Coordinates of C-alpha atoms (C1' of nucleotides) in Angstrom, one line a residue:
Chain A
M1 CA -57.7 -49.4 -23.1
P2 CA -54.1 -48.7 -22.1
P3 CA -51.4 -51.0 -23.5
T4 CA -49.8 -53.6 -21.2
F5 CA -46.3 -52.7 -20.1
K6 CA -44.0 -55.5 -21.1
L7 CA -40.3 -55.9 -20.4
Y8 CA -37.7 -58.5 -20.8
D9 CA -37.0 -60.3 -17.5
T10 CA -33.5 -61.6 -17.0
M11 CA -34.7 -64.2 -14.4
T12 CA -37.1 -65.9 -16.7
R13 CA -35.4 -64.9 -19.9
T14 CA -38.7 -63.9 -21.4
V15 CA -40.6 -60.7 -22.2
K16 CA -43.4 -60.5 -19.7
P17 CA -45.8 -57.9 -18.4
L18 CA -44.4 -55.7 -15.6
E19 CA -46.7 -56.5 -12.7
T20 CA -46.8 -54.6 -9.5
V21 CA -47.5 -56.1 -6.0
E22 CA -49.7 -53.2 -5.3
P23 CA -51.9 -52.4 -8.3
G24 CA -51.0 -49.2 -10.0
H25 CA -47.9 -48.6 -7.8
L26 CA -44.4 -49.5 -9.2
R27 CA -41.6 -50.0 -6.7
F28 CA -38.5 -49.6 -8.7
Y29 CA -34.8 -49.9 -7.7
C30 CA -32.0 -49.0 -10.1
C31 CA -28.4 -49.6 -9.0
G32 CA -26.6 -46.3 -9.1
P33 CA -23.0 -45.3 -9.7
T34 CA -19.9 -45.6 -7.5
V35 CA -18.7 -42.1 -7.2
Y36 CA -15.0 -42.5 -7.5
S37 CA -14.8 -40.6 -10.8
H38 CA -17.0 -39.0 -13.4
A39 CA -19.7 -41.3 -14.8
H40 CA -19.4 -41.8 -18.6
I41 CA -22.3 -41.9 -21.0
G42 CA -22.2 -45.7 -20.9
N43 CA -23.3 -45.5 -17.3
F44 CA -26.0 -43.1 -18.3
R45 CA -27.4 -45.5 -20.9
T46 CA -28.6 -47.5 -18.0
F47 CA -30.1 -44.5 -16.2
V48 CA -31.7 -43.1 -19.3
N49 CA -33.5 -46.3 -19.9
A50 CA -34.5 -46.6 -16.2
D51 CA -35.9 -43.0 -16.6
L52 CA -37.9 -44.2 -19.5
V53 CA -39.4 -47.0 -17.4
V54 CA -40.5 -44.4 -14.9
R55 CA -42.0 -42.1 -17.6
V56 CA -43.9 -45.0 -19.3
A57 CA -45.3 -46.1 -15.9
Q58 CA -46.4 -42.6 -15.2
A59 CA -47.9 -42.2 -18.6
L60 CA -50.0 -45.3 -17.8
G61 CA -51.2 -43.5 -14.7
W62 CA -49.1 -45.5 -12.2
R63 CA -47.6 -44.1 -9.1
V64 CA -43.9 -44.8 -9.1
T65 CA -41.6 -45.0 -6.2
Y66 CA -38.2 -44.8 -7.7
V67 CA -35.0 -45.4 -5.7
S68 CA -31.5 -45.2 -7.1
N69 CA -28.5 -45.3 -4.8
I70 CA -25.1 -43.7 -4.6
T71 CA -22.3 -46.1 -3.8
D72 CA -19.7 -44.3 -1.8
V73 CA -18.0 -47.1 0.1
G74 CA -17.1 -50.7 -0.2
H75 CA -16.9 -51.2 -3.9
L76 CA -13.6 -53.1 -4.3
T77 CA -11.2 -53.3 -7.1
Q78 CA -10.2 -56.7 -8.4
D79 CA -8.7 -59.1 -6.1
D80 CA -5.0 -58.8 -5.9
A81 CA -3.1 -61.7 -4.5
A82 CA -0.3 -59.4 -3.5
D83 CA -2.6 -57.2 -1.5
A84 CA -4.6 -59.5 0.7
G85 CA -6.7 -56.6 1.9
G86 CA -8.1 -55.8 -1.5
E87 CA -8.6 -52.2 -2.3
D88 CA -11.5 -49.9 -2.1
K89 CA -12.2 -48.0 -5.3
M90 CA -12.8 -44.8 -3.4
A91 CA -9.5 -45.2 -1.5
R92 CA -7.6 -45.9 -4.7
A93 CA -9.1 -42.8 -6.4
L94 CA -8.0 -40.7 -3.5
A95 CA -4.5 -42.0 -3.7
S96 CA -4.3 -41.3 -7.5
K97 CA -3.0 -38.1 -9.1
D98 CA -6.6 -36.9 -9.6
G99 CA -7.3 -37.5 -5.9
E100 CA -4.6 -35.1 -4.8
R101 CA -7.0 -32.1 -4.8
F102 CA -9.2 -33.6 -2.2
N103 CA -8.6 -33.4 1.5
S104 CA -10.4 -36.7 2.2
V105 CA -12.2 -39.5 0.6
W106 CA -15.5 -37.9 1.8
E107 CA -14.7 -34.8 -0.2
L108 CA -13.9 -36.9 -3.3
A109 CA -17.2 -38.7 -3.0
E110 CA -19.1 -35.4 -2.6
H111 CA -17.4 -34.0 -5.6
Y112 CA -18.2 -36.8 -8.0
E113 CA -21.7 -37.1 -6.6
Q114 CA -22.3 -33.5 -7.4
G115 CA -20.9 -34.0 -10.9
F116 CA -23.1 -37.0 -11.3
R117 CA -26.3 -35.1 -10.2
N118 CA -25.4 -32.3 -12.6
D119 CA -25.1 -34.8 -15.6
W120 CA -28.3 -36.4 -14.4
N121 CA -30.2 -33.1 -14.6
R122 CA -28.8 -32.1 -17.9
L123 CA -30.0 -35.4 -19.4
N124 CA -33.5 -34.6 -18.2
L125 CA -33.7 -37.6 -15.9
R126 CA -36.5 -37.8 -13.4
E127 CA -35.3 -37.4 -9.9
P128 CA -35.7 -40.5 -7.8
E129 CA -38.0 -40.3 -4.7
V130 CA -34.9 -41.4 -2.7
R131 CA -31.3 -41.4 -3.6
P132 CA -29.7 -43.2 -0.6
R133 CA -26.0 -43.4 0.1
A134 CA -24.3 -46.6 1.3
T135 CA -22.4 -44.7 4.0
Q136 CA -25.7 -43.5 5.5
H137 CA -27.1 -47.0 6.0
M138 CA -24.5 -48.6 8.1
R139 CA -26.9 -49.6 10.8
E140 CA -29.2 -51.5 8.4
Q141 CA -26.1 -53.2 6.9
I142 CA -24.6 -54.3 10.2
L143 CA -28.0 -55.6 11.4
A144 CA -28.3 -57.6 8.2
V145 CA -24.9 -59.2 8.7
E146 CA -25.8 -60.1 12.3
E147 CA -29.1 -61.7 11.1
L148 CA -27.3 -63.7 8.4
I149 CA -24.8 -64.9 10.9
S150 CA -27.6 -66.0 13.3
Q151 CA -29.2 -67.8 10.4
G152 CA -26.0 -69.8 9.9
R153 CA -25.6 -68.4 6.4
A154 CA -22.7 -66.1 7.2
Y155 CA -19.6 -66.7 9.2
E156 CA -16.7 -64.7 10.6
T157 CA -13.1 -65.2 9.7
P158 CA -10.0 -63.2 10.8
T159 CA -10.5 -60.9 7.8
G160 CA -14.2 -60.4 7.7
V161 CA -17.7 -61.9 7.5
Y162 CA -18.7 -64.0 4.5
F163 CA -21.9 -65.2 3.0
S164 CA -21.9 -68.9 2.5
V165 CA -23.0 -69.5 -1.1
D166 CA -23.7 -73.1 -0.4
S167 CA -26.3 -72.2 2.2
F168 CA -28.4 -70.6 -0.5
E169 CA -29.7 -73.2 -2.9
D170 CA -30.8 -70.8 -5.5
Y171 CA -27.5 -69.1 -5.9
G172 CA -26.9 -68.7 -9.6
K173 CA -30.6 -68.6 -10.6
L174 CA -30.4 -65.2 -12.2
S175 CA -27.2 -65.5 -14.1
G176 CA -27.3 -69.2 -14.9
N177 CA -23.9 -69.6 -13.2
R178 CA -25.1 -72.7 -11.3
S179 CA -22.3 -75.0 -11.8
R180 CA -20.2 -75.3 -8.6
D181 CA -17.1 -75.8 -10.6
D182 CA -17.6 -72.6 -12.6
L183 CA -18.3 -70.7 -9.4
K184 CA -15.0 -71.7 -7.9
V185 CA -13.4 -69.6 -10.6
A186 CA -16.0 -66.9 -10.3
V187 CA -14.5 -65.3 -7.3
R188 CA -14.8 -61.5 -7.2
E189 CA -14.1 -58.7 -4.8
V190 CA -13.4 -61.1 -2.0
V191 CA -10.1 -61.3 -0.1
Q192 CA -7.7 -64.2 -0.4
D193 CA -8.7 -65.9 2.8
D194 CA -7.9 -69.5 3.5
N195 CA -10.5 -69.6 6.2
K196 CA -13.3 -69.2 3.6
R197 CA -15.4 -72.2 3.3
N198 CA -15.9 -71.8 -0.4
P199 CA -13.9 -69.6 -2.7
A200 CA -17.1 -68.2 -4.2
D201 CA -18.3 -66.9 -0.8
F202 CA -18.5 -63.2 -0.9
A203 CA -17.8 -60.5 1.7
L204 CA -20.6 -59.0 3.8
W205 CA -18.2 -57.1 6.0
K206 CA -14.5 -56.5 5.8
K207 CA -12.3 -55.9 8.8
D208 CA -9.9 -53.1 8.3
D209 CA -9.0 -50.6 11.0
K210 CA -6.7 -48.8 8.5
H211 CA -9.4 -48.1 6.0
L212 CA -10.2 -44.5 5.1
M213 CA -13.9 -45.1 5.7
Q214 CA -14.6 -47.4 8.6
W215 CA -17.3 -48.0 11.1
H216 CA -17.5 -49.9 14.4
S217 CA -19.2 -53.2 14.2
P218 CA -19.6 -56.4 16.3
W219 CA -16.6 -57.6 14.3
G220 CA -14.4 -54.6 15.0
W221 CA -13.6 -51.7 12.7
G222 CA -14.3 -52.1 9.0
F223 CA -16.7 -51.5 6.2
P224 CA -19.5 -53.4 4.4
G225 CA -19.3 -55.4 1.2
W226 CA -20.5 -53.8 -1.9
H227 CA -23.5 -56.1 -2.5
L228 CA -25.0 -55.5 0.9
E229 CA -25.9 -51.9 0.5
C230 CA -28.4 -52.5 -2.3
S231 CA -30.2 -55.3 -0.4
C232 CA -30.5 -53.1 2.6
M233 CA -31.5 -49.8 1.0
A234 CA -34.0 -51.4 -1.4
R235 CA -35.6 -53.1 1.6
A236 CA -35.6 -49.9 3.7
Y237 CA -37.4 -47.8 1.0
L238 CA -39.3 -50.3 -1.1
G239 CA -40.1 -53.2 1.2
D240 CA -39.2 -56.9 1.1
T241 CA -40.3 -57.5 -2.4
I242 CA -39.8 -55.0 -5.1
D243 CA -41.5 -54.9 -8.5
L244 CA -38.5 -54.1 -10.7
H245 CA -34.8 -54.0 -10.2
A246 CA -32.5 -52.6 -12.9
G247 CA -28.9 -52.1 -13.7
G248 CA -26.2 -52.6 -16.3
E249 CA -25.7 -56.0 -17.8
D250 CA -22.5 -56.5 -15.9
L251 CA -24.4 -56.5 -12.6
V252 CA -26.2 -59.7 -13.3
F253 CA -23.3 -61.6 -11.8
P254 CA -22.2 -61.3 -9.2
H255 CA -23.8 -58.2 -7.9
H256 CA -27.5 -59.0 -8.4
E257 CA -26.9 -62.7 -7.7
C258 CA -25.5 -61.8 -4.3
E259 CA -28.2 -59.3 -3.6
I260 CA -30.8 -62.0 -4.2
A261 CA -28.9 -64.4 -1.9
Q262 CA -28.7 -61.9 0.9
S263 CA -32.2 -60.4 0.6
E264 CA -34.1 -63.6 0.1
S265 CA -32.2 -65.1 3.1
L266 CA -33.2 -62.2 5.2
T267 CA -36.8 -62.0 4.3
G268 CA -37.7 -65.4 3.1
K269 CA -39.5 -63.7 0.2
S270 CA -38.8 -63.0 -3.4
F271 CA -36.5 -60.0 -3.7
S272 CA -37.6 -58.7 -7.0
N273 CA -40.3 -59.8 -9.4
H274 CA -38.7 -58.4 -12.5
W275 CA -35.1 -57.9 -13.5
M276 CA -34.0 -55.5 -16.2
H277 CA -30.4 -55.2 -17.5
V278 CA -29.2 -52.6 -20.0
R279 CA -26.6 -53.7 -22.5
F280 CA -23.3 -52.0 -22.7
L281 CA -22.5 -49.0 -24.9
Q282 CA -19.7 -49.7 -27.3
V283 CA -17.1 -47.5 -29.0
D284 CA -15.6 -48.9 -32.2
G285 CA -17.3 -52.2 -31.5
E286 CA -15.7 -52.6 -28.1
K287 CA -17.4 -51.9 -24.8
M288 CA -16.9 -48.5 -23.3
A289 CA -15.4 -48.8 -19.9
K290 CA -13.4 -46.6 -17.5
S291 CA -10.8 -49.3 -17.2
A292 CA -10.4 -49.5 -21.0
G293 CA -10.1 -45.7 -21.2
N294 CA -12.3 -45.5 -24.3
F295 CA -15.1 -43.5 -22.8
Y296 CA -16.9 -40.3 -23.4
T297 CA -18.3 -38.2 -20.5
L298 CA -21.2 -35.9 -20.8
R299 CA -19.0 -33.0 -19.8
E300 CA -16.7 -33.6 -22.6
L301 CA -19.5 -33.9 -25.2
V302 CA -21.4 -30.9 -24.0
D303 CA -18.9 -28.5 -22.5
V304 CA -16.0 -29.2 -24.8
R305 CA -17.5 -30.3 -28.0
G306 CA -20.7 -28.3 -27.8
F307 CA -23.3 -30.9 -28.1
D308 CA -26.8 -30.5 -26.7
P309 CA -27.2 -32.8 -23.6
L310 CA -30.5 -33.9 -24.9
A311 CA -28.9 -34.9 -28.2
V312 CA -26.9 -37.3 -26.0
R313 CA -30.1 -38.5 -24.4
Y314 CA -31.6 -39.0 -27.8
A315 CA -28.5 -40.9 -29.0
L316 CA -28.6 -43.1 -26.0
L317 CA -32.2 -44.0 -26.7
A318 CA -31.9 -44.5 -30.4
T319 CA -31.0 -48.2 -30.0
P320 CA -33.3 -50.2 -27.7
Y321 CA -31.6 -51.1 -24.4
G322 CA -31.5 -54.8 -25.1
K323 CA -29.0 -54.5 -27.9
P324 CA -25.4 -53.2 -27.8
L325 CA -25.2 -49.6 -28.8
N326 CA -22.2 -48.6 -30.9
F327 CA -21.8 -45.0 -30.0
T328 CA -20.5 -42.7 -32.8
L329 CA -20.3 -39.0 -33.2
T330 CA -22.1 -39.3 -36.5
N331 CA -25.2 -40.7 -34.7
L332 CA -24.8 -38.0 -32.1
E333 CA -24.9 -35.3 -34.8
A334 CA -28.0 -36.8 -36.3
A335 CA -29.6 -36.8 -32.8
E336 CA -28.6 -33.2 -32.4
R337 CA -30.5 -32.3 -35.5
H338 CA -33.6 -34.0 -34.2
V339 CA -33.4 -32.4 -30.8
R340 CA -32.9 -28.9 -32.3
R341 CA -35.8 -29.4 -34.7
A342 CA -38.0 -30.4 -31.8
R343 CA -37.0 -27.5 -29.7
S344 CA -37.5 -25.1 -32.6
A345 CA -41.0 -26.4 -33.2
A346 CA -41.7 -26.1 -29.5
Q347 CA -40.4 -22.5 -29.4
R348 CA -42.8 -21.5 -32.2
V349 CA -45.7 -23.2 -30.4
S350 CA -44.8 -21.5 -27.2
E351 CA -44.6 -18.1 -28.9
A352 CA -48.0 -18.6 -30.5
L353 CA -49.3 -19.7 -27.1
G354 CA -47.8 -16.8 -25.3
K355 CA -46.3 -19.0 -22.6
P356 CA -44.1 -22.1 -22.4
F357 CA -45.8 -25.2 -23.8
H358 CA -45.0 -27.0 -20.5
Q359 CA -47.7 -24.9 -18.8
V360 CA -50.5 -26.5 -20.8
E361 CA -51.9 -29.7 -19.3
P362 CA -51.3 -32.7 -21.5
G363 CA -54.5 -33.8 -23.2
P364 CA -56.2 -35.3 -26.3
T365 CA -55.2 -33.9 -29.6
R366 CA -55.7 -34.7 -33.3
W367 CA -52.3 -36.3 -33.1
D368 CA -53.4 -39.0 -30.6
R369 CA -52.7 -41.8 -33.0
V370 CA -49.0 -40.8 -33.2
Y371 CA -48.7 -40.4 -29.4
D372 CA -50.5 -43.7 -28.7
E373 CA -48.3 -45.6 -31.1
A374 CA -45.2 -44.2 -29.4
L375 CA -46.5 -45.2 -26.0
E376 CA -47.5 -48.6 -27.3
A377 CA -44.0 -49.1 -28.7
L378 CA -42.4 -48.2 -25.4
C379 CA -44.7 -50.6 -23.6
D380 CA -43.4 -53.3 -25.9
D381 CA -40.1 -53.8 -24.1
L382 CA -39.1 -50.2 -24.6
N383 CA -39.0 -50.1 -28.4
T384 CA -37.4 -46.7 -28.5
S385 CA -36.7 -47.0 -32.3
V386 CA -40.4 -46.9 -33.1
A387 CA -41.2 -44.4 -30.3
L388 CA -38.6 -42.0 -31.6
A389 CA -39.9 -42.4 -35.2
R390 CA -43.4 -41.4 -34.0
F391 CA -41.9 -38.5 -32.1
L392 CA -40.2 -37.2 -35.3
E393 CA -43.4 -37.6 -37.2
A394 CA -45.2 -35.4 -34.7
I395 CA -42.4 -32.8 -34.8
K396 CA -42.3 -32.8 -38.6
D397 CA -46.1 -32.1 -38.6
L398 CA -45.6 -29.2 -36.2
T399 CA -42.7 -27.8 -38.2
K400 CA -44.7 -27.7 -41.4
E401 CA -47.4 -25.5 -39.8
E402 CA -46.7 -22.0 -40.9
S403 CA -48.8 -20.2 -38.2
W404 CA -51.0 -21.1 -35.3
T405 CA -54.3 -19.8 -34.2
P406 CA -54.6 -19.7 -30.4
E407 CA -56.7 -22.8 -30.4
E408 CA -54.3 -24.7 -32.6
A409 CA -51.4 -23.6 -30.4
V410 CA -53.1 -25.0 -27.3
E411 CA -53.6 -28.3 -29.1
A412 CA -50.0 -28.4 -30.3
A413 CA -48.8 -27.6 -26.8
R414 CA -50.8 -30.5 -25.4
L415 CA -49.1 -32.8 -27.8
L416 CA -45.6 -31.5 -27.0
R417 CA -46.4 -31.7 -23.3
R418 CA -47.4 -35.4 -23.7
F419 CA -44.3 -36.2 -25.7
E420 CA -42.1 -34.3 -23.3
D421 CA -43.5 -36.2 -20.4
L422 CA -42.9 -39.5 -22.2
L423 CA -39.5 -39.0 -23.8
G424 CA -38.0 -35.9 -22.3
L425 CA -36.2 -34.8 -25.5
I426 CA -37.4 -31.2 -25.8
G427 CA -36.4 -29.9 -22.4
G428 CA -36.7 -26.3 -21.5
E429 CA -38.1 -26.5 -18.0
R430 CA -35.0 -27.0 -16.1
T431 CA -32.6 -26.0 -18.8
S432 CA -34.3 -22.7 -19.6
E433 CA -32.1 -20.6 -17.3
E434 CA -28.9 -22.0 -18.7
A435 CA -30.2 -21.7 -22.2
A436 CA -31.2 -18.1 -21.7
E437 CA -27.9 -17.4 -19.9
P438 CA -26.3 -14.5 -21.9
T439 CA -22.8 -15.3 -23.0
E440 CA -20.1 -12.7 -23.7
D441 CA -20.1 -13.3 -27.4
A442 CA -23.8 -13.4 -27.8
A443 CA -23.9 -9.6 -28.1
W444 CA -21.0 -9.7 -30.6
I445 CA -22.9 -12.3 -32.7
E446 CA -26.1 -10.2 -32.6
Q447 CA -24.1 -7.2 -33.7
K448 CA -22.6 -9.2 -36.6
I449 CA -26.1 -10.4 -37.6
N450 CA -27.3 -6.8 -37.7
E451 CA -24.4 -5.7 -39.8
R452 CA -25.1 -8.5 -42.2
A453 CA -28.8 -7.5 -42.4
E454 CA -27.7 -3.9 -43.2
A455 CA -25.3 -5.2 -45.9
K456 CA -28.0 -7.4 -47.4
K457 CA -30.4 -4.5 -47.5
A458 CA -27.8 -2.4 -49.3
K459 CA -27.3 -5.4 -51.7
N460 CA -23.7 -5.7 -50.6
F461 CA -23.8 -9.5 -50.7
A462 CA -20.0 -9.9 -50.6
R463 CA -20.0 -8.1 -47.3
A464 CA -22.9 -10.1 -46.0
D465 CA -21.3 -13.4 -47.0
A466 CA -18.0 -12.4 -45.4
I467 CA -19.8 -11.8 -42.1
R468 CA -21.5 -15.2 -42.4
A469 CA -18.2 -16.8 -43.1
E470 CA -16.6 -15.1 -40.1
L471 CA -19.3 -16.4 -37.8
D472 CA -19.1 -19.8 -39.4
A473 CA -15.4 -19.9 -38.6
A474 CA -16.3 -19.2 -35.0
G475 CA -18.7 -22.2 -35.0
I476 CA -21.9 -20.1 -35.4
E477 CA -24.4 -21.1 -38.0
L478 CA -27.0 -18.6 -39.3
R479 CA -30.6 -19.5 -40.2
D480 CA -32.5 -16.9 -42.2
S481 CA -36.3 -16.9 -42.1
P482 CA -38.9 -14.3 -43.1
S483 CA -39.1 -13.3 -39.4
G484 CA -35.4 -12.7 -39.0
T485 CA -32.1 -14.5 -38.5
E486 CA -31.4 -17.0 -35.8
W487 CA -28.1 -18.5 -34.9
V488 CA -27.0 -21.8 -33.4
R489 CA -23.6 -23.0 -32.1
R490 CA -22.3 -25.9 -34.1
P491 CA -21.0 -28.9 -32.1
Q492 CA -17.4 -29.8 -32.7
A493 CA -17.2 -33.5 -33.5
Chain B
rG1 C1' -14.9 -74.4 -20.7
rG2 C1' -20.0 -72.4 -18.5
rC3 C1' -24.1 -68.6 -19.3
rG4 C1' -26.2 -65.2 -22.9
rC5 C1' -26.9 -61.8 -27.2
rC6 C1' -26.5 -60.2 -32.3
rA7 C1' -26.0 -60.3 -38.0
rU8 C1' -31.6 -56.0 -42.5
rG9 C1' -29.5 -50.7 -48.0
rC10 C1' -23.3 -46.3 -47.7
rC11 C1' -24.3 -45.7 -42.0
rC12 C1' -27.9 -46.2 -37.5
rA13 C1' -32.2 -49.1 -37.2
rA14 C1' -37.9 -51.1 -37.0
rG15 C1' -40.1 -55.4 -38.5
rU16 C1' -40.4 -62.3 -35.0
rG17 C1' -45.2 -66.4 -40.8
rG18 C1' -49.0 -63.5 -45.4
rU19 C1' -50.8 -56.9 -49.5
rU20 C1' -45.8 -52.3 -52.1
rA21 C1' -39.3 -54.5 -46.0
rA22 C1' -41.1 -48.4 -40.7
rG23 C1' -38.1 -44.3 -39.4
rG24 C1' -33.6 -41.5 -39.2
rG25 C1' -28.5 -40.0 -41.1
rG26 C1' -25.9 -39.5 -45.6
rA27 C1' -26.0 -38.8 -50.9
rC28 C1' -28.6 -37.0 -55.2
rG29 C1' -32.8 -34.0 -57.6
rG30 C1' -36.4 -30.1 -56.6
rU31 C1' -39.1 -25.8 -53.9
rC32 C1' -37.7 -21.5 -51.0
rU33 C1' -33.3 -18.0 -50.8
rG34 C1' -29.3 -12.6 -53.7
rC35 C1' -26.4 -17.2 -52.7
rA36 C1' -26.2 -20.5 -48.7
rA37 C1' -28.1 -22.7 -44.2
rA38 C1' -32.7 -24.1 -42.0
rA39 C1' -37.4 -26.0 -43.6
rC40 C1' -40.5 -28.7 -47.0
rC41 C1' -41.2 -32.3 -51.4
rG42 C1' -39.0 -36.4 -54.2
rU43 C1' -35.3 -40.5 -55.3
rU44 C1' -32.1 -44.0 -52.9
rA45 C1' -32.9 -52.8 -50.4
rU46 C1' -37.1 -57.7 -56.1
rG47 C1' -33.9 -58.1 -50.9
rC48 C1' -32.9 -59.1 -45.0
rG49 C1' -24.5 -63.0 -43.3
rG50 C1' -24.1 -68.3 -46.0
rC51 C1' -26.2 -73.3 -47.0
rG52 C1' -30.1 -76.6 -46.2
rG53 C1' -35.1 -77.7 -44.0
rU54 C1' -40.5 -76.9 -42.3
rU55 C1' -44.7 -74.3 -44.9
rC56 C1' -49.5 -72.8 -49.8
rG57 C1' -46.2 -68.8 -48.1
rA58 C1' -40.1 -66.9 -44.0
rA59 C1' -36.1 -61.3 -43.0
rU60 C1' -39.4 -63.7 -39.5
rC61 C1' -39.7 -71.0 -37.4
rC62 C1' -35.7 -75.4 -37.2
rG63 C1' -30.6 -77.2 -38.2
rC64 C1' -25.6 -76.4 -39.7
rC65 C1' -21.8 -72.9 -41.1
rU66 C1' -19.4 -68.0 -41.0
rG67 C1' -18.7 -63.4 -38.6
rG68 C1' -19.2 -60.1 -34.2
rC69 C1' -20.3 -58.8 -29.0
rG70 C1' -21.2 -59.4 -23.6
rC71 C1' -20.9 -61.8 -18.6
rC72 C1' -18.2 -65.5 -15.8
rU73 C1' -12.2 -60.7 -13.5
rC74 C1' -12.8 -53.7 -11.6
rC75 C1' -16.8 -51.9 -14.8
rA76 C1' -23.7 -49.3 -15.9

RNA sequence: GGCGCCAUGCCCAAGUGGUUAAGGGGACGGUCUGCAAAACCGUUAUGCGGCGGUUCGAAUCCGCCUGGCGCCUCCA
């Protein structure tokens, strides 16, 4: 009897079973990044948890249609009274110092999207079935605006087309921002426009024939509002009603509130039956944000400081998504140990097996209790703390084993395969090439290790220790074992 | 002001009414090692922010207080 998959639902503010419209088929939309700069690991906390939802659903035997978008137009910076036109984040990025190396905003978007996909892969995140871009769904968005106008829920002004918040009675049902007085203050990414009927009305289309990215529409040249793309792309790929919609906690209002208003106006149906929001990552007790400048990127942690990308994945999962996660390098170092131990155990199993453990089909093992408890914990609103504890328990058990018979190796590989499918913390499938990639100094390190082995054999321990110290200074740690000496690169915290 | 969230050992953190309060990091002791590292074994909260209350029984439920965080403004 498989466990019931339960998740906190922002709309009802309760933990409730994740139910699918079509039995056994999860239609899942997760709001993706705006590609105006490198995503930081706070962004990835959301995607790692979304990834876990996909993996748990698959572990339960569900089919999953996972859609996560790329926002490459329309996401505006904050309203600036001095700049009645507002400013597109993409355009601003291009105009900045960093943007000088790009020939166009399209190139900039392409560059950061590639960077994002690279990080995505290194974090061992499942690829969505569809990763739509806002700029490639202009037709849907324009048609949606026309429909909303014909319904009387949207209206045109000299600066754009707005959604009339007052026309949608349920506006505010997700965030709890229902008070009209409060909403008057809650104006965001909308131009200063005296022709607006209500200050809280939000833009569906902005007129701007000077904009770097513009399309022709019934209202002239311009570009769509940020909220519209998700409504249109979710509908295009997942249908009128989706099972689960996820994003960072900041998206509750106004982004998701606006999506609901648009989508439910367009279809007359419930937009999403379940809403999941991932809490922010913090640094030193304050939220990590690009605007605050206190952020880490995966590139920095991995390429500069030498951490394992899966250690970052581990660290992002160590605190359940519903709580703030105070990110520290100390915790990342702990995560690095766990990931290395897991990989080391997996390597030994694979060696005993004669092939990568991934190639064994997942199946029942004598460790079923541990795996089942991990899955059960994840089904309980993604209790990653418990799931990771079970994972470590399994890894410890494998590490203790001194040798493997072929039969035992198959069983151990099955266990690893199941845990890898569920948590993705061992890696090795996609990262094998880069892990095996020979570096210039690898040969030098091997030579030093051989020299040290010779010195040890000759009982010249001073010489052996000197070599070890030399390598240590270069950030290389040695690990002796009866079968020889291994080395690992130490992360620089 | 409106809407929410959180407070468990040196640190991260599970636990949401009932035997000895998971797990991890760190520290300390031990095994192994030429010595280390890695690995393994052991030790490390009579107490769960404070004060009341409900109950046979509360870290777990209720109230108040204190402290912290997020959204409402670009942010995942």
